Amino acid sequence: MKKSLLFLLYAVAALIFFIYQLFPSGPVRRYLADQVRRIDPGLQMDVGTIRPGLPPGLVMRETRLWYEDIPLSVIDRATVRPKISALLGGTPRVVLRGNAHGGRLEGTLSVGENRRLAVTASVESLHLETLPLQGFIKQFKVSGNLSAVFLLDRTVTPQTGEGTMTLSDGGITITQPLFDIDSIGIKKAEAKLELEADQVKVSRLTLEGPEVTAAFSGTLKLRRPLSTSELALTGTVKPSPVFLNILRQKVPVALLGNNVAQQGLPIQVTGAIDNPTVNFR
């Protein structure tokens, strides 16, 4: 009995060893990259290393994501596992969990009719300043801790989606200072987005900081390449009393107006997303 048990343990250990050593990482990497492109043809993924793991699933390291030519993220470590319900004959569904940019991410991918996909994803406490896409918008860079929840449903026509984002303890650095102002602090910023077909509705974008509070709304019309997507936001920026005194020394009186402390400064942000224009209405 003891010999049989030892033999069984040896056989199981040998099987695990050979599965691990002979794992076809190349074909699996290509298959996963193809599945990511099904979410959007412009979305691409390159996995550094991939191995089987326990519980049953895949362990990926140094996974790079980009959209068209825009680098999005480098995921340090991620696991991909099938949902139990999928194994029992339900809707095919896999779960991804990982660590990236000092935070955590989680997502679920479901396959519907005609092999169309639905994706839910969330990120928590990502250090925004470490994301490689920081160089995409040339006029400014944003720092802080980002948490967000997204939903994309491509099982329906036109595609729909929604998302909420929260940024805390950060700031905006202006690469080309405006009236000698090169940075603005952010205590908290929130955005609510809705997607239908190729248009993103920004139903709410708010910012609270030591210098200003702001509220915007508008649209983003998605185009290819992504850098040509058209942004159209309108809103109001209210400076704090201390910051307003600084502005009065730098900004022409005619531009600020007399009621800026009460009504705020109306602003429009329009143009291509990678190089928008800011106008004072």
PDB file of C-alpha atoms in Angstrom:
ATOM      1  CA  MET A   1       0.000   0.000   0.000  1.00  0.00           C
ATOM      2  CA  LYS A   2       2.807   2.376   0.918  1.00  0.00           C
ATOM      3  CA  LYS A   3       4.669   1.565  -2.310  1.00  0.00           C
ATOM      4  CA  SER A   4       1.521   2.171  -4.360  1.00  0.00           C
ATOM      5  CA  LEU A   5       1.017   5.564  -2.711  1.00  0.00           C
ATOM      6  CA  LEU A   6       4.633   6.555  -3.317  1.00  0.00           C
ATOM      7  CA  PHE A   7       4.374   5.455  -6.949  1.00  0.00           C
ATOM      8  CA  LEU A   8       1.181   7.482  -7.389  1.00  0.00           C
ATOM      9  CA  LEU A   9       2.809  10.589  -5.888  1.00  0.00           C
ATOM     10  CA  TYR A  10       5.830  10.086  -8.132  1.00  0.00           C
ATOM     11  CA  ALA A  11       3.612   9.737 -11.220  1.00  0.00           C
ATOM     12  CA  VAL A  12       1.650  12.884 -10.368  1.00  0.00           C
ATOM     13  CA  ALA A  13       4.863  14.840  -9.729  1.00  0.00           C
ATOM     14  CA  ALA A  14       6.347  13.606 -13.021  1.00  0.00           C
ATOM     15  CA  LEU A  15       3.177  14.548 -14.900  1.00  0.00           C
ATOM     16  CA  ILE A  16       3.198  18.075 -13.441  1.00  0.00           C
ATOM     17  CA  PHE A  17       6.889  18.441 -14.247  1.00  0.00           C
ATOM     18  CA  PHE A  18       6.447  17.423 -17.891  1.00  0.00           C
ATOM     19  CA  ILE A  19       3.353  19.584 -18.338  1.00  0.00           C
ATOM     20  CA  TYR A  20       5.300  22.547 -17.017  1.00  0.00           C
ATOM     21  CA  GLN A  21       8.450  21.868 -19.028  1.00  0.00           C
ATOM     22  CA  LEU A  22       6.690  20.950 -22.281  1.00  0.00           C
ATOM     23  CA  PHE A  23       4.038  23.660 -22.041  1.00  0.00           C
ATOM     24  CA  PRO A  24       3.498  25.181 -25.538  1.00  0.00           C
ATOM     25  CA  SER A  25       4.022  28.784 -24.458  1.00  0.00           C
ATOM     26  CA  GLY A  26       4.459  30.113 -28.018  1.00  0.00           C
ATOM     27  CA  PRO A  27       1.097  28.940 -29.428  1.00  0.00           C
ATOM     28  CA  VAL A  28      -0.702  29.968 -26.207  1.00  0.00           C
ATOM     29  CA  ARG A  29       0.803  33.463 -26.362  1.00  0.00           C
ATOM     30  CA  ARG A  30      -0.333  33.845 -29.980  1.00  0.00           C
ATOM     31  CA  TYR A  31      -3.820  32.563 -29.133  1.00  0.00           C
ATOM     32  CA  LEU A  32      -4.201  35.072 -26.279  1.00  0.00           C
ATOM     33  CA  ALA A  33      -2.974  37.901 -28.507  1.00  0.00           C
ATOM     34  CA  ASP A  34      -5.629  36.936 -31.090  1.00  0.00           C
ATOM     35  CA  GLN A  35      -8.348  37.005 -28.407  1.00  0.00           C
ATOM     36  CA  VAL A  36      -7.271  40.475 -27.290  1.00  0.00           C
ATOM     37  CA  ARG A  37      -7.465  41.747 -30.889  1.00  0.00           C
ATOM     38  CA  ARG A  38     -11.055  40.481 -31.011  1.00  0.00           C
ATOM     39  CA  ILE A  39     -11.913  43.027 -28.319  1.00  0.00           C
ATOM     40  CA  ASP A  40     -10.643  45.732 -30.669  1.00  0.00           C
ATOM     41  CA  PRO A  41      -8.440  45.330 -33.765  1.00  0.00           C
ATOM     42  CA  GLY A  42      -6.179  48.122 -32.539  1.00  0.00           C
ATOM     43  CA  LEU A  43      -5.557  46.501 -29.155  1.00  0.00           C
ATOM     44  CA  GLN A  44      -2.388  44.431 -28.961  1.00  0.00           C
ATOM     45  CA  MET A  45      -0.728  42.320 -26.282  1.00  0.00           C
ATOM     46  CA  ASP A  46       2.719  40.814 -25.929  1.00  0.00           C
ATOM     47  CA  VAL A  47       3.346  38.346 -23.077  1.00  0.00           C
ATOM     48  CA  GLY A  48       6.898  38.097 -21.770  1.00  0.00           C
ATOM     49  CA  THR A  49       6.579  34.632 -20.218  1.00  0.00           C
ATOM     50  CA  ILE A  50       3.608  32.326 -19.687  1.00  0.00           C
ATOM     51  CA  ARG A  51       3.356  29.104 -17.680  1.00  0.00           C
ATOM     52  CA  PRO A  52       0.590  26.885 -16.285  1.00  0.00           C
ATOM     53  CA  GLY A  53      -0.290  27.492 -12.640  1.00  0.00           C
ATOM     54  CA  LEU A  54      -2.373  26.233  -9.743  1.00  0.00           C
ATOM     55  CA  PRO A  55      -5.318  26.537  -9.274  1.00  0.00           C
ATOM     56  CA  PRO A  56      -5.675  25.554 -12.943  1.00  0.00           C
ATOM     57  CA  GLY A  57      -4.895  28.508 -15.153  1.00  0.00           C
ATOM     58  CA  LEU A  58      -2.101  30.509 -16.722  1.00  0.00           C
ATOM     59  CA  VAL A  59       0.482  32.777 -15.088  1.00  0.00           C
ATOM     60  CA  MET A  60       1.795  35.609 -17.255  1.00  0.00           C
ATOM     61  CA  ARG A  61       4.679  37.976 -16.513  1.00  0.00           C
ATOM     62  CA  GLU A  62       5.785  41.235 -18.144  1.00  0.00           C
ATOM     63  CA  THR A  63       2.685  41.560 -20.301  1.00  0.00           C
ATOM     64  CA  ARG A  64       2.692  44.664 -22.458  1.00  0.00           C
ATOM     65  CA  LEU A  65      -0.470  46.261 -23.824  1.00  0.00           C
ATOM     66  CA  TRP A  66      -0.737  48.968 -26.457  1.00  0.00           C
ATOM     67  CA  TYR A  67      -3.381  50.451 -28.720  1.00  0.00           C
ATOM     68  CA  GLU A  68      -2.258  51.089 -32.276  1.00  0.00           C
ATOM     69  CA  ASP A  69       1.154  52.678 -31.598  1.00  0.00           C
ATOM     70  CA  ILE A  70       0.254  53.987 -28.142  1.00  0.00           C
ATOM     71  CA  PRO A  71       1.777  52.057 -25.199  1.00  0.00           C
ATOM     72  CA  LEU A  72      -0.850  51.518 -22.485  1.00  0.00           C
ATOM     73  CA  SER A  73       0.551  49.408 -19.674  1.00  0.00           C
ATOM     74  CA  VAL A  74       3.052  46.835 -18.497  1.00  0.00           C
ATOM     75  CA  ILE A  75       1.432  44.215 -16.233  1.00  0.00           C
ATOM     76  CA  ASP A  76       4.047  42.748 -13.895  1.00  0.00           C
ATOM     77  CA  ARG A  77       2.178  39.532 -13.123  1.00  0.00           C
ATOM     78  CA  ALA A  78      -1.274  38.281 -14.087  1.00  0.00           C
ATOM     79  CA  THR A  79      -3.248  35.051 -13.794  1.00  0.00           C
ATOM     80  CA  VAL A  80      -5.932  33.889 -16.242  1.00  0.00           C
ATOM     81  CA  ARG A  81      -8.362  31.207 -15.081  1.00  0.00           C
ATOM     82  CA  PRO A  82     -11.682  29.861 -16.390  1.00  0.00           C
ATOM     83  CA  LYS A  83     -14.817  30.445 -14.325  1.00  0.00           C
ATOM     84  CA  ILE A  84     -16.198  27.257 -12.805  1.00  0.00           C
ATOM     85  CA  SER A  85     -19.579  27.889 -14.439  1.00  0.00           C
ATOM     86  CA  ALA A  86     -17.860  27.876 -17.839  1.00  0.00           C
ATOM     87  CA  LEU A  87     -16.348  24.476 -17.110  1.00  0.00           C
ATOM     88  CA  LEU A  88     -19.835  23.157 -16.285  1.00  0.00           C
ATOM     89  CA  GLY A  89     -21.275  24.188 -19.634  1.00  0.00           C
ATOM     90  CA  GLY A  90     -22.242  27.784 -18.979  1.00  0.00           C
ATOM     91  CA  THR A  91     -21.243  30.881 -20.949  1.00  0.00           C
ATOM     92  CA  PRO A  92     -17.515  30.692 -21.747  1.00  0.00           C
ATOM     93  CA  ARG A  93     -15.883  33.085 -19.302  1.00  0.00           C
ATOM     94  CA  VAL A  94     -12.367  33.694 -17.986  1.00  0.00           C
ATOM     95  CA  VAL A  95     -11.112  35.839 -15.114  1.00  0.00           C
ATOM     96  CA  LEU A  96      -7.890  37.849 -15.113  1.00  0.00           C
ATOM     97  CA  ARG A  97      -6.195  39.217 -11.994  1.00  0.00           C
ATOM     98  CA  GLY A  98      -2.897  41.013 -11.879  1.00  0.00           C
ATOM     99  CA  ASN A  99      -0.538  43.615 -10.480  1.00  0.00           C
ATOM    100  CA  ALA A 100       0.639  46.643 -12.426  1.00  0.00           C
ATOM    101  CA  HIS A 101       2.006  50.117 -11.773  1.00  0.00           C
ATOM    102  CA  GLY A 102       1.783  49.760  -8.014  1.00  0.00           C
ATOM    103  CA  GLY A 103      -1.883  48.748  -8.067  1.00  0.00           C
ATOM    104  CA  ARG A 104      -4.231  45.859  -8.815  1.00  0.00           C
ATOM    105  CA  LEU A 105      -6.437  44.961 -11.740  1.00  0.00           C
ATOM    106  CA  GLU A 106      -9.194  42.438 -12.354  1.00  0.00           C
ATOM    107  CA  GLY A 107     -11.295  41.605 -15.371  1.00  0.00           C
ATOM    108  CA  THR A 108     -13.786  39.121 -16.785  1.00  0.00           C
ATOM    109  CA  LEU A 109     -14.138  38.218 -20.447  1.00  0.00           C
ATOM    110  CA  SER A 110     -17.303  36.481 -21.687  1.00  0.00           C
ATOM    111  CA  VAL A 111     -17.971  35.014 -25.125  1.00  0.00           C
ATOM    112  CA  GLY A 112     -21.499  35.525 -26.452  1.00  0.00           C
ATOM    113  CA  GLU A 113     -23.288  34.635 -29.678  1.00  0.00           C
ATOM    114  CA  ASN A 114     -21.263  34.785 -32.881  1.00  0.00           C
ATOM    115  CA  ARG A 115     -18.148  34.706 -30.679  1.00  0.00           C
ATOM    116  CA  ARG A 116     -18.652  38.340 -29.700  1.00  0.00           C
ATOM    117  CA  LEU A 117     -17.086  39.483 -26.463  1.00  0.00           C
ATOM    118  CA  ALA A 118     -18.197  41.305 -23.338  1.00  0.00           C
ATOM    119  CA  VAL A 119     -15.533  42.660 -20.990  1.00  0.00           C
ATOM    120  CA  THR A 120     -15.695  44.037 -17.465  1.00  0.00           C
ATOM    121  CA  ALA A 121     -12.554  45.397 -15.862  1.00  0.00           C
ATOM    122  CA  SER A 122     -11.510  47.274 -12.749  1.00  0.00           C
ATOM    123  CA  VAL A 123      -8.262  48.819 -11.566  1.00  0.00           C
ATOM    124  CA  GLU A 124      -7.381  49.974  -8.082  1.00  0.00           C
ATOM    125  CA  SER A 125      -4.668  52.375  -6.911  1.00  0.00           C
ATOM    126  CA  LEU A 126      -2.638  52.470 -10.126  1.00  0.00           C
ATOM    127  CA  HIS A 127       0.135  55.067 -10.009  1.00  0.00           C
ATOM    128  CA  LEU A 128      -0.915  57.020 -13.069  1.00  0.00           C
ATOM    129  CA  GLU A 129       2.443  58.741 -13.558  1.00  0.00           C
ATOM    130  CA  THR A 130       4.106  55.346 -14.201  1.00  0.00           C
ATOM    131  CA  LEU A 131       1.856  54.407 -17.136  1.00  0.00           C
ATOM    132  CA  PRO A 132       3.675  54.561 -20.483  1.00  0.00           C
ATOM    133  CA  LEU A 133       0.756  56.376 -22.148  1.00  0.00           C
ATOM    134  CA  GLN A 134       1.737  59.549 -20.260  1.00  0.00           C
ATOM    135  CA  GLY A 135       3.485  60.837 -23.374  1.00  0.00           C
ATOM    136  CA  PHE A 136       0.368  60.518 -25.543  1.00  0.00           C
ATOM    137  CA  ILE A 137      -1.059  63.969 -24.693  1.00  0.00           C
ATOM    138  CA  LYS A 138       1.726  66.470 -25.224  1.00  0.00           C
ATOM    139  CA  GLN A 139       0.471  69.516 -23.300  1.00  0.00           C
ATOM    140  CA  PHE A 140       0.312  68.005 -19.835  1.00  0.00           C
ATOM    141  CA  LYS A 141       1.023  65.016 -17.637  1.00  0.00           C
ATOM    142  CA  VAL A 142      -1.206  63.692 -14.857  1.00  0.00           C
ATOM    143  CA  SER A 143      -0.121  62.002 -11.639  1.00  0.00           C
ATOM    144  CA  GLY A 144      -2.033  60.359  -8.794  1.00  0.00           C
ATOM    145  CA  ASN A 145      -3.714  57.128  -7.732  1.00  0.00           C
ATOM    146  CA  LEU A 146      -6.263  55.881 -10.257  1.00  0.00           C
ATOM    147  CA  SER A 147      -9.179  53.544  -9.552  1.00  0.00           C
ATOM    148  CA  ALA A 148     -11.717  52.722 -12.249  1.00  0.00           C
ATOM    149  CA  VAL A 149     -14.441  50.327 -13.385  1.00  0.00           C
ATOM    150  CA  PHE A 150     -15.225  49.700 -17.069  1.00  0.00           C
ATOM    151  CA  LEU A 151     -17.772  47.666 -19.019  1.00  0.00           C
ATOM    152  CA  LEU A 152     -17.609  46.990 -22.768  1.00  0.00           C
ATOM    153  CA  ASP A 153     -20.323  44.959 -24.488  1.00  0.00           C
ATOM    154  CA  ARG A 154     -19.658  43.955 -28.086  1.00  0.00           C
ATOM    155  CA  THR A 155     -22.360  41.273 -28.105  1.00  0.00           C
ATOM    156  CA  VAL A 156     -24.821  43.999 -29.178  1.00  0.00           C
ATOM    157  CA  THR A 157     -24.821  46.324 -32.188  1.00  0.00           C
ATOM    158  CA  PRO A 158     -23.776  49.077 -31.881  1.00  0.00           C
ATOM    159  CA  GLN A 159     -21.301  48.340 -29.111  1.00  0.00           C
ATOM    160  CA  THR A 160     -22.013  49.911 -25.743  1.00  0.00           C
ATOM    161  CA  GLY A 161     -19.993  50.573 -22.628  1.00  0.00           C
ATOM    162  CA  GLU A 162     -19.669  52.644 -19.519  1.00  0.00           C
ATOM    163  CA  GLY A 163     -17.029  53.530 -17.000  1.00  0.00           C
ATOM    164  CA  THR A 164     -16.246  55.497 -13.868  1.00  0.00           C
ATOM    165  CA  MET A 165     -12.818  56.772 -12.862  1.00  0.00           C
ATOM    166  CA  THR A 166     -11.509  58.329  -9.657  1.00  0.00           C
ATOM    167  CA  LEU A 167      -8.116  59.995  -9.295  1.00  0.00           C
ATOM    168  CA  SER A 168      -6.786  61.075  -5.901  1.00  0.00           C
ATOM    169  CA  ASP A 169      -3.693  62.711  -4.414  1.00  0.00           C
ATOM    170  CA  GLY A 170      -2.249  63.837  -7.715  1.00  0.00           C
ATOM    171  CA  GLY A 171      -1.702  66.777  -9.969  1.00  0.00           C
ATOM    172  CA  ILE A 172      -1.451  68.122 -13.506  1.00  0.00           C
ATOM    173  CA  THR A 173       1.908  69.291 -14.848  1.00  0.00           C
ATOM    174  CA  ILE A 174       1.596  71.644 -17.814  1.00  0.00           C
ATOM    175  CA  THR A 175       4.476  71.124 -20.240  1.00  0.00           C
ATOM    176  CA  GLN A 176       4.021  74.575 -21.783  1.00  0.00           C
ATOM    177  CA  PRO A 177       3.113  76.837 -18.838  1.00  0.00           C
ATOM    178  CA  LEU A 178       0.006  78.989 -19.283  1.00  0.00           C
ATOM    179  CA  PHE A 179       0.457  82.493 -17.828  1.00  0.00           C
ATOM    180  CA  ASP A 180       3.526  81.155 -15.960  1.00  0.00           C
ATOM    181  CA  ILE A 181       1.350  78.477 -14.297  1.00  0.00           C
ATOM    182  CA  ASP A 182       2.961  75.063 -14.704  1.00  0.00           C
ATOM    183  CA  SER A 183       1.067  72.798 -12.279  1.00  0.00           C
ATOM    184  CA  ILE A 184      -2.267  72.278 -10.537  1.00  0.00           C
ATOM    185  CA  GLY A 185      -2.879  69.983  -7.567  1.00  0.00           C
ATOM    186  CA  ILE A 186      -5.637  67.365  -7.489  1.00  0.00           C
ATOM    187  CA  LYS A 187      -7.212  66.170  -4.262  1.00  0.00           C
ATOM    188  CA  LYS A 188      -9.894  64.243  -6.118  1.00  0.00           C
ATOM    189  CA  ALA A 189     -11.100  63.979  -9.708  1.00  0.00           C
ATOM    190  CA  GLU A 190     -14.016  61.889 -10.974  1.00  0.00           C
ATOM    191  CA  ALA A 191     -15.324  61.012 -14.423  1.00  0.00           C
ATOM    192  CA  LYS A 192     -18.378  59.142 -15.679  1.00  0.00           C
ATOM    193  CA  LEU A 193     -18.268  57.872 -19.265  1.00  0.00           C
ATOM    194  CA  GLU A 194     -20.800  56.221 -21.582  1.00  0.00           C
ATOM    195  CA  LEU A 195     -19.978  54.557 -24.912  1.00  0.00           C
ATOM    196  CA  GLU A 196     -22.301  53.959 -27.841  1.00  0.00           C
ATOM    197  CA  ALA A 197     -20.910  52.979 -31.224  1.00  0.00           C
ATOM    198  CA  ASP A 198     -17.900  55.255 -31.771  1.00  0.00           C
ATOM    199  CA  GLN A 199     -18.790  58.075 -29.402  1.00  0.00           C
ATOM    200  CA  VAL A 200     -17.921  58.458 -25.735  1.00  0.00           C
ATOM    201  CA  LYS A 201     -20.209  60.736 -23.759  1.00  0.00           C
ATOM    202  CA  VAL A 202     -18.457  62.434 -20.850  1.00  0.00           C
ATOM    203  CA  SER A 203     -21.499  62.992 -18.690  1.00  0.00           C
ATOM    204  CA  ARG A 204     -19.471  64.216 -15.720  1.00  0.00           C
ATOM    205  CA  LEU A 205     -15.854  65.256 -15.174  1.00  0.00           C
ATOM    206  CA  THR A 206     -15.096  67.026 -11.898  1.00  0.00           C
ATOM    207  CA  LEU A 207     -11.905  68.128 -10.187  1.00  0.00           C
ATOM    208  CA  GLU A 208     -11.183  69.370  -6.668  1.00  0.00           C
ATOM    209  CA  GLY A 209      -7.821  70.768  -5.689  1.00  0.00           C
ATOM    210  CA  PRO A 210      -6.071  73.411  -3.620  1.00  0.00           C
ATOM    211  CA  GLU A 211      -5.968  75.837  -6.554  1.00  0.00           C
ATOM    212  CA  VAL A 212      -9.215  75.182  -8.433  1.00  0.00           C
ATOM    213  CA  THR A 213     -12.460  73.245  -8.612  1.00  0.00           C
ATOM    214  CA  ALA A 214     -13.810  72.373 -12.045  1.00  0.00           C
ATOM    215  CA  ALA A 215     -16.719  70.657 -13.755  1.00  0.00           C
ATOM    216  CA  PHE A 216     -16.885  69.593 -17.415  1.00  0.00           C
ATOM    217  CA  SER A 217     -19.062  67.551 -19.770  1.00  0.00           C
ATOM    218  CA  GLY A 218     -18.956  66.755 -23.457  1.00  0.00           C
ATOM    219  CA  THR A 219     -18.065  64.078 -25.992  1.00  0.00           C
ATOM    220  CA  LEU A 220     -15.165  62.195 -27.509  1.00  0.00           C
ATOM    221  CA  LYS A 221     -15.668  60.961 -31.076  1.00  0.00           C
ATOM    222  CA  LEU A 222     -13.450  57.921 -31.604  1.00  0.00           C
ATOM    223  CA  ARG A 223     -11.521  57.758 -34.865  1.00  0.00           C
ATOM    224  CA  ARG A 224      -8.608  55.856 -36.345  1.00  0.00           C
ATOM    225  CA  PRO A 225      -5.867  56.444 -35.646  1.00  0.00           C
ATOM    226  CA  LEU A 226      -6.855  57.162 -32.047  1.00  0.00           C
ATOM    227  CA  SER A 227      -4.771  60.343 -31.971  1.00  0.00           C
ATOM    228  CA  THR A 228      -7.247  61.958 -34.409  1.00  0.00           C
ATOM    229  CA  SER A 229     -10.258  61.359 -32.139  1.00  0.00           C
ATOM    230  CA  GLU A 230     -12.183  64.616 -31.595  1.00  0.00           C
ATOM    231  CA  LEU A 231     -12.603  65.965 -28.077  1.00  0.00           C
ATOM    232  CA  ALA A 232     -15.301  68.537 -27.241  1.00  0.00           C
ATOM    233  CA  LEU A 233     -15.601  69.529 -23.573  1.00  0.00           C
ATOM    234  CA  THR A 234     -17.199  72.585 -22.003  1.00  0.00           C
ATOM    235  CA  GLY A 235     -17.113  73.538 -18.368  1.00  0.00           C
ATOM    236  CA  THR A 236     -16.244  75.986 -15.646  1.00  0.00           C
ATOM    237  CA  VAL A 237     -13.132  76.405 -13.527  1.00  0.00           C
ATOM    238  CA  LYS A 238     -13.382  78.195 -10.177  1.00  0.00           C
ATOM    239  CA  PRO A 239     -10.093  79.332  -8.650  1.00  0.00           C
ATOM    240  CA  SER A 240      -9.606  79.413  -4.882  1.00  0.00           C
ATOM    241  CA  PRO A 241      -9.286  82.908  -3.344  1.00  0.00           C
ATOM    242  CA  VAL A 242      -5.515  82.548  -2.940  1.00  0.00           C
ATOM    243  CA  PHE A 243      -5.051  81.232  -6.477  1.00  0.00           C
ATOM    244  CA  LEU A 244      -7.349  83.949  -7.857  1.00  0.00           C
ATOM    245  CA  ASN A 245      -5.068  86.613  -6.404  1.00  0.00           C
ATOM    246  CA  ILE A 246      -2.144  84.955  -8.193  1.00  0.00           C
ATOM    247  CA  LEU A 247      -4.122  84.854 -11.444  1.00  0.00           C
ATOM    248  CA  ARG A 248      -5.001  88.553 -11.220  1.00  0.00           C
ATOM    249  CA  GLN A 249      -1.282  89.329 -11.308  1.00  0.00           C
ATOM    250  CA  LYS A 250      -0.700  87.168 -14.399  1.00  0.00           C
ATOM    251  CA  VAL A 251      -3.894  87.077 -16.469  1.00  0.00           C
ATOM    252  CA  PRO A 252      -5.446  90.065 -18.281  1.00  0.00           C
ATOM    253  CA  VAL A 253      -8.403  91.526 -16.385  1.00  0.00           C
ATOM    254  CA  ALA A 254     -10.621  91.350 -19.466  1.00  0.00           C
ATOM    255  CA  LEU A 255     -10.052  87.604 -19.646  1.00  0.00           C
ATOM    256  CA  LEU A 256     -10.870  86.898 -16.010  1.00  0.00           C
ATOM    257  CA  GLY A 257     -13.920  89.133 -15.791  1.00  0.00           C
ATOM    258  CA  ASN A 258     -15.493  90.517 -12.637  1.00  0.00           C
ATOM    259  CA  ASN A 259     -17.521  87.500 -11.487  1.00  0.00           C
ATOM    260  CA  VAL A 260     -14.926  84.765 -11.782  1.00  0.00           C
ATOM    261  CA  ALA A 261     -14.885  84.212  -8.000  1.00  0.00           C
ATOM    262  CA  GLN A 262     -18.625  83.452  -7.976  1.00  0.00           C
ATOM    263  CA  GLN A 263     -19.322  82.064 -11.446  1.00  0.00           C
ATOM    264  CA  GLY A 264     -15.966  80.651 -12.394  1.00  0.00           C
ATOM    265  CA  LEU A 265     -14.099  80.851 -15.669  1.00  0.00           C
ATOM    266  CA  PRO A 266     -15.886  79.215 -18.656  1.00  0.00           C
ATOM    267  CA  ILE A 267     -13.544  77.017 -20.703  1.00  0.00           C
ATOM    268  CA  GLN A 268     -13.758  74.926 -23.874  1.00  0.00           C
ATOM    269  CA  VAL A 269     -11.399  72.063 -24.699  1.00  0.00           C
ATOM    270  CA  THR A 270     -11.637  70.994 -28.333  1.00  0.00           C
ATOM    271  CA  GLY A 271      -9.665  69.300 -31.086  1.00  0.00           C
ATOM    272  CA  ALA A 272      -7.642  66.142 -31.563  1.00  0.00           C
ATOM    273  CA  ILE A 273      -7.246  64.232 -28.329  1.00  0.00           C
ATOM    274  CA  ASP A 274      -3.446  64.169 -28.482  1.00  0.00           C
ATOM    275  CA  ASN A 275      -3.189  67.937 -28.983  1.00  0.00           C
ATOM    276  CA  PRO A 276      -6.361  69.694 -27.780  1.00  0.00           C
ATOM    277  CA  THR A 277      -6.926  73.435 -27.772  1.00  0.00           C
ATOM    278  CA  VAL A 278      -8.058  75.295 -24.634  1.00  0.00           C
ATOM    279  CA  ASN A 279     -10.237  78.361 -25.161  1.00  0.00           C
ATOM    280  CA  PHE A 280     -11.656  80.818 -22.637  1.00  0.00           C
ATOM    281  CA  ARG A 281     -15.229  81.414 -23.709  1.00  0.00           C
TER     282      ARG A 281
END
